[in-house]
Short mmCIF file of C-alpha atoms in Angstrom, two decimals:
data_model
loop_
_atom_site.label_atom_id
_atom_site.label_comp_id
_atom_site.label_asym_id
_atom_site.label_seq_id
_atom_site.Cartn_x
_atom_site.Cartn_y
_atom_site.Cartn_z
CA UNK A 168 0.67 0.03 0.30
CA UNK A 169 2.95 2.57 1.19
CA UNK A 170 6.27 2.80 -1.78
CA UNK A 171 8.83 4.61 1.36
CA UNK A 172 10.75 7.20 -1.20
CA UNK A 173 13.69 9.11 -1.03
CA UNK A 174 12.83 13.19 -0.89
CA UNK A 175 15.09 13.32 -3.86
CA UNK A 176 12.79 10.97 -5.99
CA UNK A 177 9.99 12.00 -4.37
CA UNK A 178 10.31 15.61 -5.29
CA UNK A 179 12.47 14.57 -9.19
CA UNK A 180 9.97 11.53 -9.85
CA UNK A 181 6.31 11.50 -12.61
CA UNK A 182 4.55 9.41 -10.84
CA UNK A 183 1.49 10.22 -12.74
CA UNK A 184 4.32 9.02 -15.76
CA UNK A 185 6.02 6.71 -13.07
CA UNK A 186 3.29 4.98 -10.83
CA UNK A 187 4.17 2.57 -7.93
CA UNK A 188 2.73 -0.31 -7.38
CA UNK A 189 1.34 1.22 -4.01
CA UNK A 190 -1.55 3.74 -3.11
CA UNK A 191 0.67 6.62 -1.09
CA UNK A 192 4.25 7.60 -0.97
CA UNK A 193 5.42 8.55 1.84
CA UNK A 194 8.87 10.07 2.72
CA UNK A 195 10.11 9.40 5.75
CA UNK A 196 11.80 12.37 8.35
CA UNK A 197 10.92 15.07 5.53
CA UNK A 198 13.63 17.65 5.20
CA UNK A 199 11.11 20.91 6.81
CA UNK A 200 13.15 23.23 5.21
CA UNK A 201 11.58 21.94 1.80
CA UNK A 202 8.05 21.97 2.83
CA UNK A 203 6.94 24.06 -0.07
CA UNK A 204 8.73 22.01 -2.17
CA UNK A 205 6.60 19.11 -1.30
CA UNK A 206 3.48 20.42 -0.97
CA UNK A 207 4.47 21.94 -4.88
CA UNK A 208 4.40 18.21 -5.62
CA UNK A 209 1.24 17.19 -4.40
CA UNK A 210 2.60 15.39 -1.23
CA UNK A 211 1.49 16.42 2.94
CA UNK A 212 4.02 17.01 5.86
CA UNK A 213 2.57 15.58 7.95
CA UNK A 214 3.71 14.47 11.46
CA UNK A 215 3.00 11.26 11.22
CA UNK A 216 1.21 10.67 14.56
CA UNK A 217 -1.06 13.14 16.09
CA UNK A 218 -1.76 13.41 19.76
CA UNK A 219 -5.64 14.27 21.05
CA UNK A 220 -4.86 16.55 23.87
CA UNK A 221 -8.01 19.16 26.22
CA UNK A 222 -7.42 21.10 29.00
CA UNK A 223 -9.09 19.00 32.67
CA UNK A 224 -10.83 22.25 33.23
CA UNK A 225 -11.54 23.32 36.61
CA UNK A 226 -15.04 21.09 36.83
CA UNK A 227 -17.04 19.15 34.44
CA UNK A 228 -20.15 21.82 34.20
CA UNK A 229 -17.00 24.17 32.55
CA UNK A 230 -15.80 21.42 29.81
CA UNK A 231 -19.50 20.48 28.85
CA UNK A 232 -20.06 24.26 29.22
CA UNK A 233 -16.97 23.91 26.07
CA UNK A 234 -18.87 21.43 24.35
CA UNK A 235 -20.59 22.57 21.57
CA UNK A 236 -24.51 22.18 21.62
CA UNK A 237 -25.39 18.83 20.24
CA UNK A 238 -22.37 17.24 22.16
CA UNK A 239 -23.57 18.51 25.55
CA UNK A 240 -27.44 17.26 24.37
CA UNK A 241 -26.06 13.70 23.50
CA UNK A 242 -24.02 13.10 26.83
CA UNK A 243 -27.53 14.01 28.97
CA UNK A 244 -28.89 11.81 26.53
CA UNK A 245 -26.72 9.13 27.23
CA UNK A 246 -26.27 9.53 31.13
CA UNK A 247 -29.93 8.44 31.04
CA UNK A 248 -29.26 5.68 28.95
CA UNK A 249 -26.50 4.71 31.51
CA UNK A 250 -28.69 4.34 33.74
CA UNK A 251 -31.77 2.76 32.21
CA UNK A 252 -29.52 0.26 31.22
CA UNK A 253 -27.63 -0.09 34.73
CA UNK A 254 -24.40 0.54 33.70
CA UNK A 255 -21.61 1.79 36.42
CA UNK A 256 -18.58 3.26 36.05
CA UNK A 257 -15.05 2.50 37.79
CA UNK A 258 -12.55 4.33 37.90
CA UNK A 259 -9.33 2.23 39.45
CA UNK A 260 -5.65 3.36 40.72
CA UNK A 261 -3.45 0.12 39.44
CA UNK A 262 -5.54 -3.04 38.23
CA UNK A 263 -5.42 -6.34 38.74
CA UNK A 264 -5.17 -9.25 36.20
CA UNK A 265 -8.14 -10.11 36.36
CA UNK A 266 -9.37 -6.69 35.03
CA UNK A 267 -6.68 -6.31 32.48
CA UNK A 268 -7.66 -10.36 31.12
CA UNK A 269 -11.16 -8.67 30.57
CA UNK A 270 -10.24 -4.85 29.19
CA UNK A 271 -7.78 -7.02 26.64
CA UNK A 272 -10.62 -9.27 25.45
CA UNK A 273 -12.34 -6.50 24.58
CA UNK A 274 -10.22 -4.53 22.73
CA UNK A 275 -9.42 -7.88 21.54
CA UNK A 276 -12.57 -7.94 19.98
CA UNK A 277 -12.10 -5.02 19.14
CA UNK A 278 -9.96 -5.17 16.65
CA UNK A 279 -10.65 -8.08 15.31
CA UNK A 280 -14.41 -5.56 13.87
CA UNK A 281 -12.11 -3.19 12.00
CA UNK A 282 -10.83 -3.39 8.50
CA UNK A 283 -7.54 -2.67 9.23
CA UNK A 284 -7.15 -3.06 13.13
CA UNK A 285 -4.19 -3.20 14.49
CA UNK A 286 -3.35 -5.05 18.17
CA UNK A 287 -1.72 -2.48 19.83
CA UNK A 288 -2.12 -3.20 23.23
CA UNK A 289 -1.16 -6.80 22.21
CA UNK A 290 2.61 -5.30 21.70
CA UNK A 291 2.93 -4.10 24.59
CA UNK A 292 1.62 -6.50 26.71
CA UNK A 293 4.92 -6.69 28.84
CA UNK A 294 5.09 -3.55 29.45
CA UNK A 295 1.47 -3.00 30.84
CA UNK A 296 1.71 -5.90 33.22
CA UNK A 297 4.87 -4.77 34.76
CA UNK A 298 3.16 -0.59 34.85
CA UNK A 299 -0.20 -1.84 36.71
CA UNK A 300 0.32 0.08 39.72
CA UNK A 301 1.33 3.23 37.70
CA UNK A 302 -2.48 2.85 35.02
CA UNK A 303 -5.42 4.65 36.05
CA UNK A 304 -7.51 2.41 35.07
CA UNK A 305 -11.51 3.35 34.45
CA UNK A 306 -14.89 0.81 33.05
CA UNK A 307 -18.17 0.45 32.10
CA UNK A 308 -20.07 -2.68 33.82
CA UNK A 309 -23.35 -4.30 33.08
CA UNK A 310 -24.77 -6.51 35.31
CA UNK A 311 -21.69 -7.24 35.30
CA UNK A 312 -19.46 -7.68 32.18
CA UNK A 313 -17.05 -4.73 31.78
CA UNK A 314 -18.95 -2.91 28.01
CA UNK A 315 -16.59 -0.40 27.76
CA UNK A 316 -12.85 1.24 29.71
CA UNK A 317 -9.75 2.47 28.75
CA UNK A 318 -6.27 2.40 30.43
CA UNK A 319 -4.84 5.62 30.94
CA UNK A 320 -0.91 6.44 32.34
CA UNK A 321 -0.41 9.92 34.51
CA UNK A 322 3.16 12.07 32.54
CA UNK A 323 5.93 11.94 34.71
CA UNK A 324 5.78 15.91 35.55
CA UNK A 325 2.34 15.23 36.26
CA UNK A 326 0.49 17.47 33.87
CA UNK A 327 -1.38 15.01 31.92
CA UNK A 328 -3.34 12.32 32.30
CA UNK A 329 -2.94 10.21 28.32
CA UNK A 330 -5.66 7.86 28.14
CA UNK A 331 -4.02 4.97 25.51
CA UNK A 332 -6.28 2.83 24.86
CA UNK A 333 -9.75 2.27 24.76
CA UNK A 334 -12.33 -0.28 24.06
CA UNK A 335 -15.95 -0.85 24.58
CA UNK A 336 -17.86 -3.68 23.35
CA UNK A 337 -21.43 -3.48 20.60
CA UNK A 338 -23.97 -3.23 23.32
CA UNK A 339 -21.21 -0.50 24.76
CA UNK A 340 -21.20 1.76 21.84
CA UNK A 341 -25.12 2.02 21.30
CA UNK A 342 -26.08 3.44 25.03
CA UNK A 343 -22.43 5.53 24.91
CA UNK A 344 -20.54 3.16 27.91
CA UNK A 345 -17.15 4.98 26.90
CA UNK A 346 -18.22 8.18 26.96
CA UNK A 347 -19.77 7.55 30.04
CA UNK A 348 -16.70 5.84 31.29
CA UNK A 349 -14.66 9.34 29.39
CA UNK A 350 -16.47 11.71 32.02
CA UNK A 351 -14.75 9.48 35.28
CA UNK A 352 -11.03 9.87 33.74
CA UNK A 353 -11.78 13.83 33.39
CA UNK A 354 -12.07 13.86 36.91
CA UNK A 355 -9.77 11.34 37.85
CA UNK A 356 -7.90 13.76 35.73
CA UNK A 357 -9.22 16.24 38.24
CA UNK A 358 -8.26 14.78 41.90
CA UNK A 359 -4.61 14.75 40.79
CA UNK A 360 -3.59 17.42 39.90
CA UNK A 361 -3.44 17.59 35.67
CA UNK A 362 -3.85 19.94 33.20
CA UNK A 363 -4.87 18.41 30.85
CA UNK A 364 -6.24 14.98 29.02
CA UNK A 365 -5.04 13.10 25.73
CA UNK A 366 -6.87 10.87 24.23
CA UNK A 367 -3.57 9.14 22.75
CA UNK A 368 -1.94 8.65 19.96
CA UNK A 369 -3.42 7.80 15.85
CA UNK A 370 -2.47 8.16 13.01
CA UNK A 371 -1.89 11.31 11.25
CA UNK A 372 -3.92 9.75 8.57
CA UNK A 373 -7.70 8.14 8.64
CA UNK A 374 -9.48 5.98 7.09
CA UNK A 375 -7.38 2.86 6.87
CA UNK A 376 -5.88 1.88 10.62
CA UNK A 377 -8.91 4.56 12.37
CA UNK A 378 -11.57 5.68 10.27
CA UNK A 379 -13.66 8.77 9.77
CA UNK A 380 -15.69 8.55 12.21
CA UNK A 381 -12.83 8.33 15.87
CA UNK A 382 -12.02 12.72 14.75
CA UNK A 383 -14.92 13.43 14.43
CA UNK A 384 -16.18 12.15 18.22
CA UNK A 385 -12.89 12.92 19.09
CA UNK A 386 -13.23 17.18 17.89
CA UNK A 387 -17.05 16.45 19.88
CA UNK A 388 -15.74 16.11 22.62
CA UNK A 389 -13.65 19.04 22.88
CA UNK A 390 -10.33 17.47 22.71
CA UNK A 391 -8.02 19.34 19.83
CA UNK A 392 -4.80 17.67 17.65
CA UNK A 393 -1.24 18.10 17.66
CA UNK A 394 1.18 16.42 16.98
CA UNK A 395 2.63 13.54 19.49
CA UNK A 396 5.82 14.42 19.50
CA UNK A 397 4.60 18.19 21.66
CA UNK A 398 3.52 15.41 23.71
CA UNK A 399 5.93 12.37 23.71
CA UNK A 400 9.63 12.87 22.33
CA UNK A 401 10.49 8.97 21.72
CA UNK A 402 7.01 9.59 18.80
CA UNK A 403 8.62 8.94 15.94
CA UNK A 404 9.78 12.36 13.27
CA UNK A 405 7.37 13.97 10.59
CA UNK A 406 6.36 12.75 7.17
CA UNK A 407 5.43 13.50 3.61
CA UNK A 408 2.14 11.51 2.34
CA UNK A 409 1.97 11.45 -1.99
CA UNK A 410 -2.22 10.29 -1.75
CA UNK A 411 -1.89 8.22 -5.35
CA UNK A 412 -4.95 6.85 -4.78
CA UNK A 413 -8.01 6.07 -2.90
CA UNK A 414 -7.41 2.65 -2.99
CA UNK A 415 -8.48 0.74 0.07
CA UNK A 416 -8.87 3.53 2.29
CA UNK A 417 -12.49 5.03 2.82
CA UNK A 418 -14.36 7.71 1.33
CA UNK A 419 -13.71 9.75 2.42
CA UNK A 420 -10.03 9.56 4.57
CA UNK A 421 -9.27 12.48 6.88
CA UNK A 422 -4.60 13.67 6.92
CA UNK A 423 -4.33 16.09 9.59
CA UNK A 424 -1.13 17.60 7.93
CA UNK A 425 0.71 20.68 9.49
CA UNK A 426 -0.87 24.32 8.66
CA UNK A 427 1.97 25.46 11.48
CA UNK A 428 5.22 24.77 11.67
CA UNK A 429 5.97 21.45 12.66
CA UNK A 430 8.55 21.04 16.37
CA UNK A 431 10.92 19.52 17.05
CA UNK A 432 10.20 18.77 20.43
CA UNK A 433 8.38 18.64 23.67
CA UNK A 434 6.17 22.26 24.07
CA UNK A 435 3.75 23.57 26.25
CA UNK A 436 0.76 21.86 25.00
CA UNK A 437 -1.40 25.42 24.65
CA UNK A 438 0.78 26.29 22.23
CA UNK A 439 1.19 23.32 20.64
CA UNK A 440 1.75 24.84 16.15
CA UNK A 441 -1.91 23.98 14.88
CA UNK A 442 -2.66 21.04 12.88
CA UNK A 443 -5.10 21.28 9.30
CA UNK A 444 -7.40 18.22 8.35
CA UNK A 445 -7.00 17.32 4.54
CA UNK A 446 -10.03 16.08 3.20
CA UNK A 447 -9.45 13.11 0.65
CA UNK A 448 -12.58 12.13 -1.57
CA UNK A 449 -12.80 10.55 -5.38
CA UNK A 450 -14.42 13.11 -6.72
CA UNK A 451 -18.15 13.11 -5.05
CA UNK A 452 -18.86 15.52 -1.91
CA UNK A 453 -18.77 13.06 0.65
CA UNK A 454 -19.75 15.29 4.52
CA UNK A 455 -18.31 14.25 7.76
CA UNK A 456 -21.00 14.87 9.97
CA UNK A 457 -20.52 16.99 13.01
CA UNK A 458 -17.44 17.39 12.56
CA UNK A 459 -16.40 20.79 15.47
CA UNK A 460 -14.50 22.76 12.81
CA UNK A 461 -13.36 24.83 15.73
CA UNK A 462 -10.24 21.96 16.80
CA UNK A 463 -8.55 22.39 13.30
CA UNK A 464 -7.04 25.19 12.03
CA UNK A 465 -8.44 24.89 8.43
CA UNK A 466 -10.21 22.66 6.70
CA UNK A 467 -9.30 21.75 2.87
CA UNK A 468 -11.19 19.66 0.61
CA UNK A 469 -8.65 17.44 -2.11
CA UNK A 470 -9.10 15.14 -5.04
CA UNK A 471 -7.77 11.58 -5.80
CA UNK A 472 -5.77 10.98 -7.37
CA UNK A 473 -4.42 14.39 -7.70
CA UNK A 474 -3.16 15.98 -11.28
CA UNK A 475 -0.01 17.25 -9.42
CA UNK A 476 2.61 20.25 -9.21
CA UNK A 477 0.47 22.37 -11.31
CA UNK A 478 -3.24 21.54 -9.59
CA UNK A 479 -3.91 19.58 -6.47
CA UNK A 480 -7.46 19.99 -6.42
CA UNK A 481 -8.19 22.16 -3.76
#
């Protein structure tokens, strides 16, 4: 699906006349001083990975007041449904092996439902077990059965609660249990003196491993995407991507690209450079229903396959 090339090939090869056997052409760690050249060649300079952050606020009332009216209404509806269905919400500092196994089963099933899912939790399970006493865990239970949950870590400076893994079953998705869990985690962050909460890292491209609906969902909850390196310097650096065709990608797909100058390391989260959202389609008009437009600096639309260099399809 992805052809990796160096910067010289990316800037000088005619990918229309000489296309690779791939849907995306990628340059890893592109020179940020060549950003304009990459853009003229049709590439998007992206952070590779994005992290969704929101200020904790002093109270739940203040947090809810900052959401769009439709999302506040949805949260009220979800709370009524959770109460009706007897769903209970719990937060623990540390996680025992039983709860970890139940969450792991929930996460496994969620990944199996995803068209291009990747089981990041399984990949990091040894580290998670080693750090079980540091985890802040939130769960939703229906008749004693876990229907939604998330695992978080407080960053070592104490400023941010990072929710790295979330999962819900089909019933949890329908009754909005995951929203209820997130609200409990906001309260856990306040109680522990955090200023920020994070909904974790996603690939910058929504349409393959993760889907555009996740982008919309996180934005409506009041979170803003920033380059992951603004939060954690261990995250891999930038990428330059050229989308040749949508192929197996969702219609539409969304790429989060740099709007402001990229960061090279940690910055104050309230000063993190802004990203822009590029909606990728194949010529038909698709709408991202419910998108919170102020989550990004600007929203662009681009048709693919693009006419490269002289017509970027904007």
